[in-house]
XYZ file of C-alpha atoms in Angstrom:
451
model
C 120.815 151.351 36.164
C 119.629 149.834 39.448
C 118.554 146.193 39.330
C 116.179 144.697 41.895
C 115.638 140.926 41.977
C 112.521 139.641 43.735
C 113.440 136.473 45.624
C 111.357 136.497 48.819
C 108.688 133.921 47.990
C 108.209 130.636 49.815
C 107.329 128.458 46.831
C 104.730 126.307 48.616
C 104.286 124.060 45.597
C 107.962 123.129 45.686
C 107.244 121.215 48.926
C 110.712 121.937 50.233
C 112.467 123.659 53.131
C 114.807 125.241 50.585
C 113.623 128.665 49.306
C 112.268 128.357 45.785
C 114.916 130.571 44.195
C 117.715 128.345 45.527
C 116.520 125.271 43.660
C 118.831 124.509 40.774
C 118.844 124.287 37.011
C 122.024 122.948 35.418
C 123.682 122.855 38.827
C 123.110 126.569 39.494
C 120.326 128.114 41.573
C 117.474 129.862 39.792
C 118.377 133.212 41.295
C 122.037 132.804 40.403
C 121.027 132.405 36.767
C 119.179 135.712 37.098
C 122.100 137.361 38.910
C 124.609 136.309 36.277
C 122.423 137.718 33.506
C 121.879 140.920 35.481
C 125.628 141.382 35.877
C 125.865 141.429 32.089
C 124.119 144.826 32.223
C 126.823 146.274 34.531
C 124.341 147.711 37.052
C 125.295 150.511 39.412
C 123.448 148.714 42.206
C 122.180 145.155 42.487
C 119.617 144.372 45.197
C 118.093 141.003 46.093
C 114.836 140.968 48.065
C 114.641 137.921 50.339
C 112.177 136.682 52.937
C 111.194 133.044 53.315
C 114.033 130.748 54.292
C 115.654 133.295 56.580
C 119.320 133.857 55.826
C 119.600 131.016 53.310
C 119.337 133.338 50.308
C 121.841 136.010 51.502
C 124.235 133.280 52.619
C 124.077 131.506 49.262
C 124.409 134.684 47.190
C 126.846 136.714 49.278
C 129.020 138.840 46.976
C 130.614 142.265 47.019
C 128.294 143.583 44.293
C 124.999 142.436 45.885
C 122.912 144.168 48.571
C 120.104 142.379 50.389
C 116.772 143.727 51.626
C 114.411 141.625 53.730
C 110.686 141.547 53.019
C 108.810 140.444 56.104
C 105.918 139.904 56.013
C 105.422 139.255 52.277
C 102.700 141.647 51.161
C 103.082 141.457 47.396
C 105.482 142.515 44.665
C 104.922 146.236 45.185
C 105.738 145.878 48.858
C 108.833 143.825 47.935
C 110.248 146.547 45.689
C 109.666 149.114 48.449
C 112.221 147.250 50.581
C 114.896 147.899 47.947
C 114.428 151.659 47.751
C 117.097 152.560 50.355
C 119.701 150.793 48.178
C 118.977 152.360 44.772
C 120.184 155.533 43.080
C 117.291 157.907 42.345
C 119.063 159.364 39.321
C 119.108 156.007 37.529
C 116.242 153.859 36.229
C 115.399 150.666 38.099
C 115.058 147.294 36.372
C 112.974 144.720 38.248
C 113.615 141.004 37.687
C 112.103 137.836 39.152
C 114.410 135.418 40.929
C 112.403 132.410 39.768
C 112.577 133.254 36.029
C 116.058 131.925 35.215
C 116.308 131.667 31.420
C 115.808 135.255 30.247
C 118.564 136.162 27.806
C 120.750 139.216 28.209
C 119.800 140.385 24.712
C 116.113 140.512 25.679
C 116.855 142.653 28.720
C 119.056 144.919 26.644
C 116.193 145.421 24.173
C 113.885 146.419 27.016
C 116.438 148.788 28.552
C 117.068 150.446 25.205
C 113.350 150.882 24.519
C 112.701 152.477 27.923
C 115.664 154.836 28.046
C 115.793 156.918 31.220
C 112.282 158.351 31.289
C 109.848 155.668 30.039
C 108.266 152.706 31.755
C 109.252 149.535 29.918
C 107.577 146.137 30.261
C 108.795 142.826 28.909
C 105.676 141.101 27.582
C 105.050 137.796 25.831
C 102.147 136.267 23.893
C 101.040 132.937 25.369
C 98.646 130.426 23.833
C 97.450 129.704 27.375
C 97.804 132.844 29.516
C 96.028 131.373 32.543
C 97.439 132.721 35.783
C 99.310 135.637 34.211
C 98.566 139.357 34.434
C 97.046 140.553 31.149
C 98.422 143.505 29.183
C 95.473 145.789 28.467
C 95.996 148.169 25.540
C 93.962 151.140 24.319
C 94.661 152.237 20.748
C 97.725 150.006 20.792
C 99.213 151.598 23.900
C 99.480 149.854 27.259
C 96.920 151.237 29.689
C 97.094 148.759 32.562
C 97.994 145.259 33.694
C 95.186 143.230 35.231
C 96.004 140.202 37.372
C 94.292 136.975 36.346
C 92.125 136.760 39.466
C 90.925 140.323 38.981
C 90.372 140.139 35.204
C 87.013 140.284 33.459
C 85.996 137.548 30.984
C 86.984 139.855 28.114
C 90.384 140.458 29.684
C 90.873 136.720 30.196
C 90.820 136.412 26.398
C 93.942 138.577 26.078
C 97.039 136.527 25.210
C 99.678 139.193 25.816
C 100.859 138.913 29.401
C 103.219 140.558 31.842
C 106.439 138.687 32.524
C 107.082 140.632 35.724
C 110.186 142.231 34.222
C 109.925 146.028 34.156
C 112.139 149.118 34.113
C 111.128 152.640 35.093
C 112.441 155.975 36.405
C 113.297 155.512 40.065
C 111.932 158.847 41.284
C 108.574 158.028 39.716
C 108.697 154.476 41.042
C 109.082 155.763 44.602
C 106.099 158.084 44.185
C 103.907 155.349 42.735
C 104.854 152.755 45.354
C 103.950 155.142 48.164
C 100.368 155.348 46.914
C 99.674 151.640 46.220
C 96.500 150.023 47.574
C 95.887 146.402 48.518
C 92.205 146.518 47.606
C 92.226 143.391 45.432
C 91.440 139.677 45.562
C 94.779 138.813 47.147
C 94.974 141.701 49.590
C 98.468 142.479 48.302
C 100.302 145.512 46.970
C 100.771 144.777 43.273
C 103.752 146.256 41.487
C 101.672 146.122 38.312
C 99.395 148.839 39.711
C 102.106 151.393 38.955
C 101.138 151.036 35.271
C 97.864 152.886 35.746
C 99.667 155.524 37.813
C 102.238 155.982 35.036
C 99.439 156.484 32.509
C 97.816 159.035 34.795
C 101.129 160.889 35.130
C 101.659 160.930 31.373
C 104.725 158.670 31.486
C 105.136 156.857 28.194
C 104.763 153.063 28.350
C 106.803 150.893 26.002
C 107.273 147.137 25.675
C 109.738 144.606 24.328
C 109.350 140.901 23.698
C 111.909 138.116 24.039
C 112.956 135.882 21.163
C 111.368 132.813 22.767
C 108.509 132.140 25.166
C 110.719 129.955 27.383
C 112.773 133.018 28.370
C 109.864 134.193 30.494
C 108.862 130.925 32.133
C 108.988 130.851 35.914
C 109.258 127.999 38.392
C 106.528 127.251 40.907
C 106.794 123.460 41.232
C 109.246 120.601 40.831
C 107.461 119.733 37.591
C 108.178 123.179 36.164
C 111.748 122.990 37.482
C 112.268 119.744 35.553
C 110.703 121.236 32.422
C 113.027 124.250 32.509
C 116.013 121.976 33.131
C 115.225 120.150 29.884
C 114.683 123.422 28.035
C 118.034 124.688 29.231
C 119.804 121.495 28.205
C 118.093 121.452 24.804
C 119.378 124.970 24.204
C 122.898 123.968 25.246
C 122.774 120.942 22.947
C 121.581 123.094 20.051
C 124.572 125.416 20.468
C 126.980 122.464 20.461
C 125.406 121.013 17.328
C 125.610 124.365 15.556
C 129.307 124.507 16.470
C 129.957 121.134 14.851
C 129.906 118.809 17.865
C 128.399 115.376 17.208
C 125.868 114.436 19.903
C 124.632 110.883 19.503
C 121.421 111.924 21.269
C 120.960 115.670 21.917
C 118.221 114.865 24.438
C 120.667 112.989 26.668
C 123.378 115.424 27.667
C 123.673 117.622 30.752
C 125.894 120.693 30.913
C 126.146 122.168 34.396
C 128.682 124.863 33.713
C 130.702 125.718 30.610
C 131.668 123.244 27.897
C 134.103 124.356 25.181
C 134.664 121.903 22.325
C 137.109 121.821 19.417
C 136.451 120.380 15.977
C 135.194 116.861 15.315
C 134.259 116.131 18.911
C 131.831 113.255 19.505
C 129.835 112.910 22.731
C 127.875 109.736 23.405
C 124.665 109.540 25.440
C 124.199 110.317 29.117
C 127.322 112.416 29.660
C 127.431 115.116 32.342
C 129.771 118.116 32.213
C 130.231 120.260 35.326
C 132.212 123.408 36.042
C 134.499 124.439 33.193
C 135.422 121.686 30.740
C 137.579 122.138 27.641
C 137.689 119.420 24.991
C 140.204 119.476 22.138
C 139.867 118.449 18.498
C 138.968 114.903 17.588
C 138.056 113.808 21.108
C 135.507 111.051 21.675
C 133.612 110.998 24.980
C 132.046 107.628 25.780
C 128.577 107.099 27.176
C 127.666 108.043 30.746
C 130.939 109.740 31.567
C 131.026 112.543 34.146
C 133.626 115.248 33.551
C 134.149 118.202 35.880
C 136.602 121.119 35.683
C 138.886 119.225 33.316
C 140.874 119.617 30.118
C 140.903 116.882 27.482
C 143.554 117.372 24.785
C 143.310 116.574 21.057
C 142.395 113.072 19.908
C 142.008 111.651 23.391
C 139.485 108.861 23.861
C 137.357 108.790 26.998
C 135.616 105.436 27.069
C 132.226 104.826 28.744
C 131.523 105.321 32.437
C 134.590 107.392 33.328
C 134.704 110.009 36.104
C 137.189 112.836 35.523
C 137.411 115.587 38.142
C 139.824 118.560 38.181
C 142.267 116.726 35.938
C 144.043 117.095 32.620
C 144.262 114.433 29.924
C 146.988 114.642 27.290
C 146.711 114.265 23.531
C 145.862 110.786 22.187
C 145.435 109.431 25.716
C 143.014 106.569 26.297
C 140.947 106.546 29.471
C 138.609 103.834 30.699
C 136.141 102.332 30.579
C 135.251 102.694 34.255
C 138.291 104.800 35.114
C 138.410 107.540 37.720
C 140.680 110.570 37.571
C 140.475 112.479 40.832
C 141.640 116.067 41.438
C 145.258 116.666 40.539
C 145.616 113.892 37.967
C 147.854 115.162 35.139
C 148.254 112.796 32.226
C 150.716 113.434 29.394
C 150.370 112.395 25.746
C 149.350 108.848 24.855
C 148.868 107.697 28.439
C 146.595 104.669 28.891
C 144.449 104.430 32.002
C 142.276 101.324 31.859
C 139.259 99.865 33.567
C 138.958 100.250 37.335
C 142.098 102.365 37.627
C 142.028 105.368 39.984
C 144.509 108.226 39.727
C 144.734 111.007 42.301
C 147.111 113.974 42.581
C 149.638 112.310 40.308
C 151.604 113.105 37.172
C 151.961 110.362 34.569
C 154.454 110.777 31.728
C 153.962 110.124 28.034
C 153.328 106.574 26.807
C 152.932 105.170 30.305
C 150.182 102.653 31.020
C 148.084 101.436 33.928
C 145.582 99.262 32.155
C 143.852 97.328 34.927
C 142.755 97.544 38.537
C 145.321 99.950 39.970
C 145.444 102.869 42.415
C 147.955 105.630 41.715
C 147.883 108.324 44.392
C 150.407 111.071 45.190
C 152.813 109.751 42.576
C 155.144 111.028 39.887
C 155.479 108.532 37.065
C 157.884 109.000 34.192
C 157.592 108.047 30.536
C 157.037 104.554 29.105
C 156.244 103.057 32.493
C 154.051 99.952 32.716
C 151.996 99.608 35.901
C 150.718 96.058 36.294
C 147.254 94.981 37.347
C 146.491 95.219 41.046
C 149.306 97.671 41.783
C 148.767 100.346 44.406
C 150.805 103.223 45.786
C 150.479 103.097 49.548
C 150.521 106.847 50.070
C 148.889 107.179 53.511
C 150.259 106.062 56.868
C 147.064 106.919 58.711
C 148.166 110.496 59.404
C 150.273 111.872 56.557
C 150.498 111.482 52.784
C 153.762 110.597 51.007
C 154.824 110.500 47.361
C 155.936 107.666 45.142
C 158.358 108.304 42.285
C 158.612 105.885 39.353
C 161.211 106.905 36.821
C 161.228 106.410 33.047
C 160.987 102.926 31.506
C 160.257 101.152 34.791
C 158.111 98.000 34.807
C 155.894 97.399 37.850
C 154.791 93.787 38.148
C 151.213 92.879 38.938
C 149.900 93.053 42.490
C 152.758 95.202 43.761
C 152.481 97.592 46.690
C 154.751 100.646 46.744
C 154.975 102.003 50.287
C 155.687 105.722 50.029
C 157.983 107.551 50.261
C 159.797 105.347 47.785
C 161.507 105.660 44.389
C 161.706 103.149 41.564
C 164.781 103.931 39.501
C 164.961 104.359 35.741
C 164.502 101.089 33.869
C 163.918 99.118 37.067
C 161.635 96.085 37.198
C 159.536 95.011 40.173
C 158.583 91.351 40.207
C 154.907 90.503 40.571
C 153.680 90.587 44.155
C 156.473 92.866 45.385
C 155.927 94.949 48.495
C 158.419 97.774 48.055
C 159.426 99.597 51.232
C 162.890 100.763 50.080
C 164.046 102.371 46.847
C 164.433 100.042 43.877
C 167.760 100.585 42.037
C 167.725 101.682 38.397
C 168.042 98.943 35.795
C 167.668 96.049 38.243
C 165.033 93.459 39.123
C 163.661 93.901 42.635
C 161.543 91.151 44.191
C 160.224 90.880 47.738
C 158.238 87.727 48.339
C 158.667 84.524 50.335
C 160.250 81.449 48.774
C 157.720 79.321 46.940
C 156.878 76.080 48.727
C 154.829 73.061 47.661
C 153.273 70.964 50.456
C 153.086 67.235 49.607
C 149.968 65.383 50.696
C 147.899 68.524 51.262
C 144.185 68.011 50.679
C 141.736 70.703 49.654
C 138.897 71.126 52.174
C 135.583 69.541 51.225
C 132.143 70.929 51.911
C 130.498 69.482 54.995
C 127.137 67.776 54.500
């Protein structure tokens, strides 16, 4: 089929310079949600209609499988679809989606496509308890005869609860004929796509409908309030899936998934956690409160304590991270590694059973197994221009408040005394100390506060 996504509106109620369809739910723009669902139907052509915001929409959505058609000025939905006609295949039906309706499920669209086939006009409809503002589905003897916009509806039509979602599919050759004869003689002075319904009836084209599993699939966004409401709906749905798959959420209302989260068995996630990109969590993992994890892998039985930030990193089995730890891109932690409070690791590999439990910075380093990194230790990896690596071999002990000036190597089983500034390699199995001789000054008096 052809798929046309309407994304030209300004969204005045959003009160933003950003086009409405580029506002985000779960870290992804509204129209990208629609695009990703549309791709699930394997369309022959995929066309996005843009207008307000200039090139912002094409720039944000640029992809090999997407064509763009500009609607300027914006003269209604019928006029918008007309702009897509040069990009569609006449021999295939055309499915029309709204770029500000992000939560429609693929299964609902598949039901509509199946019902319409290649020669019927299919409409996705929904029954609303409060249909105010929506076009009403008018039926005669159970069959759809027309769609009447709210502003043009009679009092009797206002009482109809079945409404148009804006999602329709129809034969493209017929669509072109109907669009060419649209009128803007209505309250808005616009060319309504919904007017093709009456033309289809007049031409004897069969009208069919399908309904989604849930009302929220058809909800659109016109304001920041509605954007926030759909964000919560989306997250509630994500939480429900996790719960059904056996994940323990200490409060399902306080989790945000902005990407893909894959969990093993017996995973526990505390409140306020945010997952971005693609995150994989192994069996028996506990994620502490208010942690932010992005594009990371957490292996079996690891413990992520509260307030940790983990970004583009991997955490080995039975590792313990945090609280208040930060793993930056390129951190690779082996089994049973301990990274404690206020420790930052960047672009470094840390071997099994090694520990950095307090107040350390490990950057551009390769650390072996069973290494102890004392509190206050840093790898000085940057000379102001270039980055250099630090190597700490197995069983080394790094005393507190040491500075390792890269490039430098600490040999296997070596010990650095507390307060060491290491600028040359430390030999294996030896104690290395670099600090001035301790001196006591007799008669020295501590300063007193002046009155």
